[in-house]
Amino acid sequence: MLKKSLTINGTKTILVTEAEDKLSDVLRKQLGLTGTKVGCGIGECGSCSVILNGKLVRSCITRMKKVEENSEIITIEGVGTKDRLHPLQIAWMVHGGAQCGYCTPGFIVSAKVLLDQNDNPTREEVREWFQKNRNLCRCTGYKPLVDSVMDAAKLMRGEIEVKDIWKKIPEGASLMGTEYIRPSALAKVTGTWDFGADLGLKLPSNTLHAKLVQADVSHANIISIDTSEAEQVPGVYAVLTYKDVKGTNRINGLAFPTNKGDGLDRPILNDKKVFQFGDALAIVLAENEKAAHAGVDKVKVELEVLPAYMNAPDAMAEDAIEIHPGTPNVYFENYVAKGEETAPIMESASYVAEDSFYVQRQPHLPIEPDVGFAYVDDDGKLIIHSKSIAIHFHALMIAEGVGMKPEDVYIVQNNTGGTFGYKFSPTIEALLGVATLATGHPVYLEFNMFQQITYTGKRSPFWTTMKMAADKEGKLLAMESDWSVDHGPYSEFGDLLTQRGFQFGGAGYQIPNIRGNGRTVCTNHGWGSAFRGYGSPEIMFPSEVLIDELAEKVGMDPFEFRYKNIYREGDTTPTGCQPDVYCLEGLFEKARPVYDEAKKKAARKNEESKDKKYGVGITVNIYGCGLDGPDTSEAWAELTPKGVTVGNSWEDHGQGADIGTLTYAHETLKPLNLKPEQIDLVMNDMTKTPNSGPSGGSRQNLVTGNATTAACRNLLEAMKKEDGTYRTYEEMVQEGLELKYYGKWTAPCTDTPPEGGQGNPFAGYMYGVCVAEVEVDLNTGKTTVEKMTLASDVGTIINKLAVDGQMYGGLVQGIGLALSEDFDDLKKHTTLTRCGIPQIKDVPDVIQLMYTETKRPNNFYGASGAGEMPLAAPHAAIINAIYNACGVRVTHLPALPEKVLAGLKK
Ligand code: MCN
Ligand code: FES
Ligand code: FES
């Protein structure tokens, strides 16, 4: 043990620790300074950054033995507080720098050290600093963070005042479309926004710590699991296997009727087989983390290893055995048929292009690893707190499996450090449920980053072949496609995803005749879960690259070829319905000057350069808002002495559910003349909030925005007096009137059946035109994205900061998808950087956003969604730009330097 005298945030204290303890653990667990976050735990992400004797350190890799006696430590809590904000914290709020907020304390602490050394840095120096100090953000695309530092520096130099950047909304004015700061921003920038691991430190003393025994092979029969030795480890309370599960031990994957499986293929604790690396075989529950780890090491598992099918083609091979015995590896099939048969058209068309494509198993890489806890409340209900972004779905999916009635399972979403869709699937909810039901104790479980990466769902790879035909004038005639979806071993939502193949292949263009077949394939690689864009980036990559190939054959510029073929009045989507609005022409007009200028710039640079080539690529980006068909959401609004409280389950990944809800409520309740501070939000707690559906499919802004509006309207209606004025709270109480009103909204949509795929599935669409400008190094094959531009139409913008934030973040994930990200090699792709997460210097500082705002018919205020469209096809724009620069067409992602180099050599 060590004793140290330290000054922490200006206060002297004495600390007793182990020599090997990490500074991050000591700060968080011994001192309760939970503003310092732990993401990767191995020095890659900077979320644990603190200042030690004036120097920036990553506290997760700083051992206490290295912290000298009398050291001074400053954490986020010492940088500024809510009543005394540091200029960096102010600027971070103003620029929307904290989306999920998990990286925020680390970035602000890091930037403070920079500004203490240099209060007038250039943008490039700021970028160099964050690169050198390894500060990673997965939400913001980094640009707003650099903007924040630049403004903070100006504030510190006295060149501007807070009022110059903090745009106050005049009293009584609408919040719609403004940069009003989200309610959670203050807590996020001061480090007081408690995430799951922070709450985990505040649980009752009888809480058990859970650790998992996980499979280290990808496919096997389970012969035996021996827990006897582990049970004897001091501090271990229990070791659970499938035998201890009180229910069916299966997650319900809510399979489509035409799915050849029953959707009950995912065990909570594996019983007969291991289906993928990381599968949970046992849970060790102990008094503390250390004992739980020790217990894990003592569990003996005997396996019969089977051949593992690590991709769709292998699992589809004739000699492949069934991964789930009794269900074929190809367990779901669908087809699309729009217009005439395509084969004769392909034969006679003037121009035909055909190619095959692969979009990889993109890892989500949130900076916060998965975490949660559970307990049984005094009424016997199972309460589970997690990062779920589908709380009502998840309760339904796990209830029978853990042995509870669905109405007795309640999920609460903790403040969440990004999910990007992986939490559309349940992850640890059922494990927590099993553990707490078996022991009667509260149970806490956190993943480290290795577990987060290797054992949560991933974007499902698509293997696609596609063919398109055009007439001699360059008008699109027909499209044929064939796509196989590698969904890993678990089927949940795999059928839905496969359906996206026909909903978004060729989206944006009037293609009168379409034929295509898709299938979902069971494999032994990471299970498929939603990932931002969900099917659209997978299938728009083929269609947006093939459009370029066809344009070349026709002899047209890719911009003009697209412009000629985009949706115009009366045209229909690939599912044969009219889109909600026709706005692509306007977006192309907005993007045209940027494209023209970029082409000129690239030509100029190409003339001067030998070793490097420059190019420009363009794509249409589209995604739908909603769950397919009549998607529904509910919310409530309650009059209080202070104002109004609004309740919904608009789960927040970090996108800004709070600012969305507040803005809809504030706008609708305008007749009451409420200040924003008078509107309280109660969100994402099934014990209190109604079923608003999941935060997937970019649906909440449109659908739950409407439900929230409906609830507020119903409240207003009840408050209205005959003379048109409104009752006060006291008057409502005096008259004995109900104070709380529900609102519900259902999309007027129809499903797209797996047979033929024709219908009107989405309440709205989001549209974008993306221009990518790249540099390709001819010696190394390395691509650098120099600029991204996105002209978007998401209908009425509800909050400008939120929408800008979505665009920046989505585009930058597109850079990762194009150039670096993958989860394929189980030995290599196990950390954030080895999975290819874009660091600040991998993304351009110039990201240009432009908007048109075409009012949407299905939203009370004319809005659609925003979250996923920016990731629909920016990767295809980059790949098209690489071709434009150097003539190398990468069709299998990611476009790693060696792939581009190989193409150059050819
Ligand atoms: N918005 C707006 N005006 C519009 C459209 C949207 O102000 N016209 C705002 C909304 O109020 C909301 C945000 O933009 O704050 C996104 O709205 P929407 O597109 O409806 O998406 P959801 O709220 O349903 O969120 C889900 C979506 C998805 S599916 C993924 S995946 C995703 C995403 O949002 N994951 C994210 N954005 C993310 N952002 C962060 N920081 N982290 C994630 O994990
Ligand atoms: Fe410490 Fe990532 S660098 S948690
Ligand atoms: Fe940076 Fe979410 S705001 S990781």
PDB file of C-alpha atoms in Angstrom, residues 285-529:
ATOM      1  CA  LEU A 285     -21.324 -12.826  -9.093  1.00  0.00           C
ATOM      2  CA  ALA A 286     -19.119 -11.536  -6.334  1.00  0.00           C
ATOM      3  CA  GLU A 287     -18.805  -8.953  -3.594  1.00  0.00           C
ATOM      4  CA  ASN A 288     -16.354  -6.981  -5.681  1.00  0.00           C
ATOM      5  CA  GLU A 289     -14.888  -6.826  -9.152  1.00  0.00           C
ATOM      6  CA  LYS A 290     -11.619  -8.465  -8.217  1.00  0.00           C
ATOM      7  CA  ALA A 291     -13.269 -11.547  -6.746  1.00  0.00           C
ATOM      8  CA  ALA A 292     -15.559 -11.776  -9.764  1.00  0.00           C
ATOM      9  CA  HIS A 293     -12.544 -11.789 -12.094  1.00  0.00           C
ATOM     10  CA  ALA A 294     -10.832 -14.414  -9.947  1.00  0.00           C
ATOM     11  CA  GLY A 295     -13.973 -16.536 -10.150  1.00  0.00           C
ATOM     12  CA  VAL A 296     -14.099 -16.273 -13.941  1.00  0.00           C
ATOM     13  CA  ASP A 297     -10.595 -17.709 -14.167  1.00  0.00           C
ATOM     14  CA  LYS A 298     -11.694 -20.802 -12.234  1.00  0.00           C
ATOM     15  CA  VAL A 299     -14.709 -21.802 -14.351  1.00  0.00           C
ATOM     16  CA  LYS A 300     -13.847 -24.844 -16.459  1.00  0.00           C
ATOM     17  CA  VAL A 301     -15.500 -25.135 -19.852  1.00  0.00           C
ATOM     18  CA  GLU A 302     -15.180 -28.173 -22.089  1.00  0.00           C
ATOM     19  CA  LEU A 303     -16.010 -27.591 -25.753  1.00  0.00           C
ATOM     20  CA  GLU A 304     -16.064 -29.596 -28.958  1.00  0.00           C
ATOM     21  CA  VAL A 305     -14.887 -27.064 -31.511  1.00  0.00           C
ATOM     22  CA  LEU A 306     -16.773 -27.016 -34.846  1.00  0.00           C
ATOM     23  CA  PRO A 307     -15.876 -25.445 -38.200  1.00  0.00           C
ATOM     24  CA  ALA A 308     -16.656 -21.742 -37.975  1.00  0.00           C
ATOM     25  CA  TYR A 309     -18.359 -19.949 -40.880  1.00  0.00           C
ATOM     26  CA  MET A 310     -17.035 -16.444 -40.644  1.00  0.00           C
ATOM     27  CA  ASN A 311     -18.809 -14.909 -43.638  1.00  0.00           C
ATOM     28  CA  ALA A 312     -21.957 -15.369 -45.708  1.00  0.00           C
ATOM     29  CA  PRO A 313     -20.426 -17.201 -48.706  1.00  0.00           C
ATOM     30  CA  ASP A 314     -18.836 -19.810 -46.399  1.00  0.00           C
ATOM     31  CA  ALA A 315     -22.051 -20.356 -44.462  1.00  0.00           C
ATOM     32  CA  MET A 316     -23.977 -20.724 -47.742  1.00  0.00           C
ATOM     33  CA  ALA A 317     -21.593 -23.367 -49.121  1.00  0.00           C
ATOM     34  CA  GLU A 318     -23.245 -26.691 -49.844  1.00  0.00           C
ATOM     35  CA  ASP A 319     -21.224 -28.624 -47.292  1.00  0.00           C
ATOM     36  CA  ALA A 320     -21.745 -26.114 -44.480  1.00  0.00           C
ATOM     37  CA  ILE A 321     -23.527 -27.585 -41.462  1.00  0.00           C
ATOM     38  CA  GLU A 322     -26.525 -25.793 -39.975  1.00  0.00           C
ATOM     39  CA  ILE A 323     -25.331 -23.404 -37.299  1.00  0.00           C
ATOM     40  CA  HIS A 324     -28.700 -23.667 -35.566  1.00  0.00           C
ATOM     41  CA  PRO A 325     -29.605 -27.319 -36.176  1.00  0.00           C
ATOM     42  CA  GLY A 326     -33.024 -27.516 -37.807  1.00  0.00           C
ATOM     43  CA  THR A 327     -32.858 -24.033 -39.344  1.00  0.00           C
ATOM     44  CA  PRO A 328     -31.091 -23.500 -42.679  1.00  0.00           C
ATOM     45  CA  ASN A 329     -28.207 -21.044 -42.645  1.00  0.00           C
ATOM     46  CA  VAL A 330     -30.145 -19.022 -45.218  1.00  0.00           C
ATOM     47  CA  TYR A 331     -33.182 -18.441 -43.036  1.00  0.00           C
ATOM     48  CA  PHE A 332     -34.965 -15.547 -44.665  1.00  0.00           C
ATOM     49  CA  GLU A 333     -35.473 -14.555 -48.286  1.00  0.00           C
ATOM     50  CA  ASN A 334     -37.242 -11.729 -50.010  1.00  0.00           C
ATOM     51  CA  TYR A 335     -37.534 -10.286 -53.472  1.00  0.00           C
ATOM     52  CA  VAL A 336     -38.513  -7.050 -55.099  1.00  0.00           C
ATOM     53  CA  ALA A 337     -40.540  -6.656 -58.264  1.00  0.00           C
ATOM     54  CA  LYS A 338     -41.334  -3.156 -59.512  1.00  0.00           C
ATOM     55  CA  GLY A 339     -42.531  -2.573 -63.066  1.00  0.00           C
ATOM     56  CA  GLU A 340     -41.663  -4.837 -65.979  1.00  0.00           C
ATOM     57  CA  GLU A 341     -39.356  -7.863 -66.068  1.00  0.00           C
ATOM     58  CA  THR A 342     -35.815  -6.497 -66.228  1.00  0.00           C
ATOM     59  CA  ALA A 343     -33.966  -9.245 -68.139  1.00  0.00           C
ATOM     60  CA  PRO A 344     -35.187  -8.217 -71.629  1.00  0.00           C
ATOM     61  CA  ILE A 345     -34.537  -4.538 -70.809  1.00  0.00           C
ATOM     62  CA  MET A 346     -30.955  -5.328 -69.784  1.00  0.00           C
ATOM     63  CA  GLU A 347     -30.457  -7.160 -73.083  1.00  0.00           C
ATOM     64  CA  SER A 348     -31.644  -4.349 -75.274  1.00  0.00           C
ATOM     65  CA  ALA A 349     -30.505  -1.285 -73.315  1.00  0.00           C
ATOM     66  CA  SER A 350     -27.911   1.047 -74.821  1.00  0.00           C
ATOM     67  CA  TYR A 351     -25.807   1.054 -71.667  1.00  0.00           C
ATOM     68  CA  VAL A 352     -25.439  -1.516 -68.910  1.00  0.00           C
ATOM     69  CA  ALA A 353     -23.107  -1.523 -65.898  1.00  0.00           C
ATOM     70  CA  GLU A 354     -22.622  -4.389 -63.490  1.00  0.00           C
ATOM     71  CA  ASP A 355     -20.370  -4.943 -60.489  1.00  0.00           C
ATOM     72  CA  SER A 356     -20.075  -6.731 -57.178  1.00  0.00           C
ATOM     73  CA  PHE A 357     -19.643  -5.072 -53.816  1.00  0.00           C
ATOM     74  CA  TYR A 358     -18.887  -5.734 -50.167  1.00  0.00           C
ATOM     75  CA  VAL A 359     -19.703  -3.459 -47.262  1.00  0.00           C
ATOM     76  CA  GLN A 360     -17.907  -4.575 -44.158  1.00  0.00           C
ATOM     77  CA  ARG A 361     -18.818  -5.456 -40.584  1.00  0.00           C
ATOM     78  CA  GLN A 362     -18.532  -1.901 -39.274  1.00  0.00           C
ATOM     79  CA  PRO A 363     -17.995  -1.674 -35.518  1.00  0.00           C
ATOM     80  CA  HIS A 364     -19.971   1.006 -33.663  1.00  0.00           C
ATOM     81  CA  LEU A 365     -17.129   2.075 -31.378  1.00  0.00           C
ATOM     82  CA  PRO A 366     -18.984   4.229 -28.853  1.00  0.00           C
ATOM     83  CA  ILE A 367     -16.525   5.638 -26.333  1.00  0.00           C
ATOM     84  CA  GLU A 368     -18.660   4.356 -23.452  1.00  0.00           C
ATOM     85  CA  PRO A 369     -18.579   0.559 -23.177  1.00  0.00           C
ATOM     86  CA  ASP A 370     -21.780  -1.325 -22.431  1.00  0.00           C
ATOM     87  CA  VAL A 371     -22.940  -1.103 -18.824  1.00  0.00           C
ATOM     88  CA  GLY A 372     -26.009  -1.665 -16.679  1.00  0.00           C
ATOM     89  CA  PHE A 373     -27.534  -2.869 -13.452  1.00  0.00           C
ATOM     90  CA  ALA A 374     -30.728  -4.522 -12.280  1.00  0.00           C
ATOM     91  CA  TYR A 375     -32.765  -5.183  -9.159  1.00  0.00           C
ATOM     92  CA  VAL A 376     -36.188  -6.374  -8.101  1.00  0.00           C
ATOM     93  CA  ASP A 377     -38.254  -3.567  -6.615  1.00  0.00           C
ATOM     94  CA  ASP A 378     -40.552  -3.787  -3.602  1.00  0.00           C
ATOM     95  CA  ASP A 379     -43.506  -4.701  -5.825  1.00  0.00           C
ATOM     96  CA  GLY A 380     -41.647  -7.670  -7.289  1.00  0.00           C
ATOM     97  CA  LYS A 381     -40.974  -5.974 -10.611  1.00  0.00           C
ATOM     98  CA  LEU A 382     -37.693  -6.514 -12.424  1.00  0.00           C
ATOM     99  CA  ILE A 383     -36.053  -3.152 -13.094  1.00  0.00           C
ATOM    100  CA  ILE A 384     -33.127  -3.040 -15.502  1.00  0.00           C
ATOM    101  CA  HIS A 385     -31.043   0.068 -16.163  1.00  0.00           C
ATOM    102  CA  SER A 386     -28.974  -0.041 -19.336  1.00  0.00           C
ATOM    103  CA  LYS A 387     -28.003   1.817 -22.494  1.00  0.00           C
ATOM    104  CA  SER A 388     -31.118   0.483 -24.241  1.00  0.00           C
ATOM    105  CA  ILE A 389     -32.435   2.711 -26.988  1.00  0.00           C
ATOM    106  CA  ALA A 390     -35.510   0.491 -27.345  1.00  0.00           C
ATOM    107  CA  ILE A 391     -36.712   0.117 -23.782  1.00  0.00           C
ATOM    108  CA  HIS A 392     -40.216  -1.231 -24.442  1.00  0.00           C
ATOM    109  CA  PHE A 393     -38.989  -3.572 -27.200  1.00  0.00           C
ATOM    110  CA  HIS A 394     -36.265  -4.949 -24.993  1.00  0.00           C
ATOM    111  CA  ALA A 395     -38.566  -5.664 -22.068  1.00  0.00           C
ATOM    112  CA  LEU A 396     -40.714  -7.685 -24.460  1.00  0.00           C
ATOM    113  CA  MET A 397     -37.727  -9.457 -26.002  1.00  0.00           C
ATOM    114  CA  ILE A 398     -36.223 -10.675 -22.730  1.00  0.00           C
ATOM    115  CA  ALA A 399     -39.194 -11.214 -20.367  1.00  0.00           C
ATOM    116  CA  GLU A 400     -39.988 -14.847 -21.152  1.00  0.00           C
ATOM    117  CA  GLY A 401     -36.324 -15.688 -21.421  1.00  0.00           C
ATOM    118  CA  VAL A 402     -35.583 -14.567 -17.859  1.00  0.00           C
ATOM    119  CA  GLY A 403     -38.862 -16.017 -16.564  1.00  0.00           C
ATOM    120  CA  MET A 404     -41.015 -12.928 -16.011  1.00  0.00           C
ATOM    121  CA  LYS A 405     -44.300 -11.731 -17.427  1.00  0.00           C
ATOM    122  CA  PRO A 406     -43.654  -8.895 -19.902  1.00  0.00           C
ATOM    123  CA  GLU A 407     -45.725  -6.527 -17.764  1.00  0.00           C
ATOM    124  CA  ASP A 408     -43.364  -7.106 -14.813  1.00  0.00           C
ATOM    125  CA  VAL A 409     -40.179  -6.098 -16.621  1.00  0.00           C
ATOM    126  CA  TYR A 410     -39.228  -2.416 -16.704  1.00  0.00           C
ATOM    127  CA  ILE A 411     -36.245  -0.934 -18.455  1.00  0.00           C
ATOM    128  CA  VAL A 412     -34.761   2.454 -17.650  1.00  0.00           C
ATOM    129  CA  GLN A 413     -32.254   4.059 -19.977  1.00  0.00           C
ATOM    130  CA  ASN A 414     -29.175   5.382 -18.231  1.00  0.00           C
ATOM    131  CA  ASN A 415     -27.495   8.460 -19.614  1.00  0.00           C
ATOM    132  CA  THR A 416     -25.793   6.960 -22.606  1.00  0.00           C
ATOM    133  CA  GLY A 417     -22.377   7.544 -24.133  1.00  0.00           C
ATOM    134  CA  GLY A 418     -23.317   6.810 -27.737  1.00  0.00           C
ATOM    135  CA  THR A 419     -24.640   3.603 -29.280  1.00  0.00           C
ATOM    136  CA  PHE A 420     -25.005   4.377 -33.007  1.00  0.00           C
ATOM    137  CA  GLY A 421     -27.527   1.580 -33.122  1.00  0.00           C
ATOM    138  CA  TYR A 422     -25.870  -1.344 -31.375  1.00  0.00           C
ATOM    139  CA  LYS A 423     -28.287  -0.843 -28.499  1.00  0.00           C
ATOM    140  CA  PHE A 424     -31.266  -1.425 -30.783  1.00  0.00           C
ATOM    141  CA  SER A 425     -30.525  -5.024 -29.706  1.00  0.00           C
ATOM    142  CA  PRO A 426     -30.566  -6.035 -26.086  1.00  0.00           C
ATOM    143  CA  THR A 427     -27.029  -6.756 -24.906  1.00  0.00           C
ATOM    144  CA  ILE A 428     -26.650  -7.270 -21.159  1.00  0.00           C
ATOM    145  CA  GLU A 429     -30.262  -6.694 -20.099  1.00  0.00           C
ATOM    146  CA  ALA A 430     -31.220 -10.361 -19.950  1.00  0.00           C
ATOM    147  CA  LEU A 431     -27.962 -11.369 -18.234  1.00  0.00           C
ATOM    148  CA  LEU A 432     -28.619  -8.764 -15.549  1.00  0.00           C
ATOM    149  CA  GLY A 433     -32.196  -9.970 -15.213  1.00  0.00           C
ATOM    150  CA  VAL A 434     -31.125 -13.590 -14.806  1.00  0.00           C
ATOM    151  CA  ALA A 435     -28.517 -12.672 -12.208  1.00  0.00           C
ATOM    152  CA  THR A 436     -30.742 -10.514 -10.052  1.00  0.00           C
ATOM    153  CA  LEU A 437     -33.639 -12.985 -10.195  1.00  0.00           C
ATOM    154  CA  ALA A 438     -31.363 -15.869  -9.235  1.00  0.00           C
ATOM    155  CA  THR A 439     -29.798 -14.106  -6.256  1.00  0.00           C
ATOM    156  CA  GLY A 440     -32.293 -11.521  -5.075  1.00  0.00           C
ATOM    157  CA  HIS A 441     -29.438  -9.002  -5.037  1.00  0.00           C
ATOM    158  CA  PRO A 442     -28.958  -5.921  -7.161  1.00  0.00           C
ATOM    159  CA  VAL A 443     -26.392  -6.768  -9.837  1.00  0.00           C
ATOM    160  CA  TYR A 444     -23.978  -4.514 -11.726  1.00  0.00           C
ATOM    161  CA  LEU A 445     -22.228  -5.449 -14.974  1.00  0.00           C
ATOM    162  CA  GLU A 446     -19.884  -3.376 -17.085  1.00  0.00           C
ATOM    163  CA  PHE A 447     -18.006  -4.386 -20.196  1.00  0.00           C
ATOM    164  CA  ASN A 448     -14.487  -3.287 -20.911  1.00  0.00           C
ATOM    165  CA  MET A 449     -13.713  -2.005 -24.405  1.00  0.00           C
ATOM    166  CA  PHE A 450     -12.520  -5.433 -25.565  1.00  0.00           C
ATOM    167  CA  GLN A 451     -15.890  -6.929 -24.628  1.00  0.00           C
ATOM    168  CA  GLN A 452     -17.703  -3.963 -26.119  1.00  0.00           C
ATOM    169  CA  ILE A 453     -15.956  -4.494 -29.418  1.00  0.00           C
ATOM    170  CA  THR A 454     -15.940  -8.284 -29.594  1.00  0.00           C
ATOM    171  CA  TYR A 455     -19.302  -9.032 -28.003  1.00  0.00           C
ATOM    172  CA  THR A 456     -21.926  -6.512 -29.045  1.00  0.00           C
ATOM    173  CA  GLY A 457     -23.736  -6.445 -32.380  1.00  0.00           C
ATOM    174  CA  LYS A 458     -22.148  -5.036 -35.527  1.00  0.00           C
ATOM    175  CA  ARG A 459     -23.231  -3.657 -38.898  1.00  0.00           C
ATOM    176  CA  SER A 460     -24.054  -6.762 -40.931  1.00  0.00           C
ATOM    177  CA  PRO A 461     -21.887  -7.096 -44.026  1.00  0.00           C
ATOM    178  CA  PHE A 462     -23.727  -7.064 -47.373  1.00  0.00           C
ATOM    179  CA  TRP A 463     -22.400  -9.054 -50.334  1.00  0.00           C
ATOM    180  CA  THR A 464     -24.116  -7.530 -53.339  1.00  0.00           C
ATOM    181  CA  THR A 465     -24.104  -7.804 -57.098  1.00  0.00           C
ATOM    182  CA  MET A 466     -25.933  -5.089 -58.977  1.00  0.00           C
ATOM    183  CA  LYS A 467     -26.701  -4.247 -62.574  1.00  0.00           C
ATOM    184  CA  MET A 468     -28.204  -1.075 -64.020  1.00  0.00           C
ATOM    185  CA  ALA A 469     -29.319  -0.115 -67.502  1.00  0.00           C
ATOM    186  CA  ALA A 470     -29.819   3.248 -69.199  1.00  0.00           C
ATOM    187  CA  ASP A 471     -31.129   4.326 -72.581  1.00  0.00           C
ATOM    188  CA  LYS A 472     -29.068   6.242 -75.116  1.00  0.00           C
ATOM    189  CA  GLU A 473     -30.043   9.587 -73.566  1.00  0.00           C
ATOM    190  CA  GLY A 474     -28.849   8.412 -70.159  1.00  0.00           C
ATOM    191  CA  LYS A 475     -32.261   7.775 -68.599  1.00  0.00           C
ATOM    192  CA  LEU A 476     -32.288   4.905 -66.146  1.00  0.00           C
ATOM    193  CA  LEU A 477     -34.373   1.964 -67.336  1.00  0.00           C
ATOM    194  CA  ALA A 478     -33.872  -0.902 -64.942  1.00  0.00           C
ATOM    195  CA  MET A 479     -31.971  -2.290 -61.963  1.00  0.00           C
ATOM    196  CA  GLU A 480     -31.227  -5.853 -60.890  1.00  0.00           C
ATOM    197  CA  SER A 481     -29.639  -6.779 -57.612  1.00  0.00           C
ATOM    198  CA  ASP A 482     -28.793  -9.692 -55.409  1.00  0.00           C
ATOM    199  CA  TRP A 483     -27.702  -9.240 -51.794  1.00  0.00           C
ATOM    200  CA  SER A 484     -26.676 -11.636 -49.050  1.00  0.00           C
ATOM    201  CA  VAL A 485     -26.663 -10.309 -45.525  1.00  0.00           C
ATOM    202  CA  ASP A 486     -24.156 -11.835 -43.098  1.00  0.00           C
ATOM    203  CA  HIS A 487     -26.151 -11.414 -39.920  1.00  0.00           C
ATOM    204  CA  GLY A 488     -23.979 -13.448 -37.575  1.00  0.00           C
ATOM    205  CA  PRO A 489     -25.576 -16.195 -35.519  1.00  0.00           C
ATOM    206  CA  TYR A 490     -28.591 -14.358 -34.127  1.00  0.00           C
ATOM    207  CA  SER A 491     -31.603 -13.539 -36.234  1.00  0.00           C
ATOM    208  CA  GLU A 492     -33.141 -10.608 -34.374  1.00  0.00           C
ATOM    209  CA  PHE A 493     -34.093  -7.911 -36.891  1.00  0.00           C
ATOM    210  CA  GLY A 494     -32.088  -9.656 -39.633  1.00  0.00           C
ATOM    211  CA  ASP A 495     -35.207 -10.012 -41.771  1.00  0.00           C
ATOM    212  CA  LEU A 496     -36.007  -6.330 -41.306  1.00  0.00           C
ATOM    213  CA  LEU A 497     -32.471  -5.421 -42.341  1.00  0.00           C
ATOM    214  CA  THR A 498     -32.595  -7.605 -45.436  1.00  0.00           C
ATOM    215  CA  GLN A 499     -35.751  -5.754 -46.420  1.00  0.00           C
ATOM    216  CA  ARG A 500     -33.766  -2.486 -46.428  1.00  0.00           C
ATOM    217  CA  GLY A 501     -31.908  -3.965 -49.412  1.00  0.00           C
ATOM    218  CA  PHE A 502     -34.863  -3.400 -51.708  1.00  0.00           C
ATOM    219  CA  GLN A 503     -36.126  -0.283 -49.943  1.00  0.00           C
ATOM    220  CA  PHE A 504     -32.913   1.691 -50.509  1.00  0.00           C
ATOM    221  CA  GLY A 505     -31.061   0.058 -53.403  1.00  0.00           C
ATOM    222  CA  GLY A 506     -31.256   2.686 -56.146  1.00  0.00           C
ATOM    223  CA  ALA A 507     -33.094   5.111 -53.844  1.00  0.00           C
ATOM    224  CA  GLY A 508     -33.231   8.667 -55.116  1.00  0.00           C
ATOM    225  CA  TYR A 509     -33.664   7.769 -58.776  1.00  0.00           C
ATOM    226  CA  GLN A 510     -36.662   7.088 -60.937  1.00  0.00           C
ATOM    227  CA  ILE A 511     -35.985   3.474 -61.896  1.00  0.00           C
ATOM    228  CA  PRO A 512     -39.171   2.168 -63.475  1.00  0.00           C
ATOM    229  CA  ASN A 513     -38.243  -1.516 -63.493  1.00  0.00           C
ATOM    230  CA  ILE A 514     -36.559  -3.337 -60.635  1.00  0.00           C
ATOM    231  CA  ARG A 515     -35.928  -6.973 -59.822  1.00  0.00           C
ATOM    232  CA  GLY A 516     -33.843  -8.230 -56.924  1.00  0.00           C
ATOM    233  CA  ASN A 517     -33.382 -10.996 -54.393  1.00  0.00           C
ATOM    234  CA  GLY A 518     -32.080 -10.714 -50.862  1.00  0.00           C
ATOM    235  CA  ARG A 519     -31.382 -13.231 -48.132  1.00  0.00           C
ATOM    236  CA  THR A 520     -30.289 -13.319 -44.526  1.00  0.00           C
ATOM    237  CA  VAL A 521     -27.457 -15.679 -43.721  1.00  0.00           C
ATOM    238  CA  CYS A 522     -26.526 -17.137 -40.361  1.00  0.00           C
ATOM    239  CA  THR A 523     -22.765 -17.112 -39.734  1.00  0.00           C
ATOM    240  CA  ASN A 524     -20.449 -17.446 -36.746  1.00  0.00           C
ATOM    241  CA  HIS A 525     -19.082 -13.912 -36.842  1.00  0.00           C
ATOM    242  CA  GLY A 526     -20.341 -11.040 -34.695  1.00  0.00           C
ATOM    243  CA  TRP A 527     -24.130 -10.907 -34.571  1.00  0.00           C
ATOM    244  CA  GLY A 528     -25.857  -8.254 -36.637  1.00  0.00           C
ATOM    245  CA  SER A 529     -27.435  -5.337 -34.866  1.00  0.00           C
TER     246      SER A 529
END
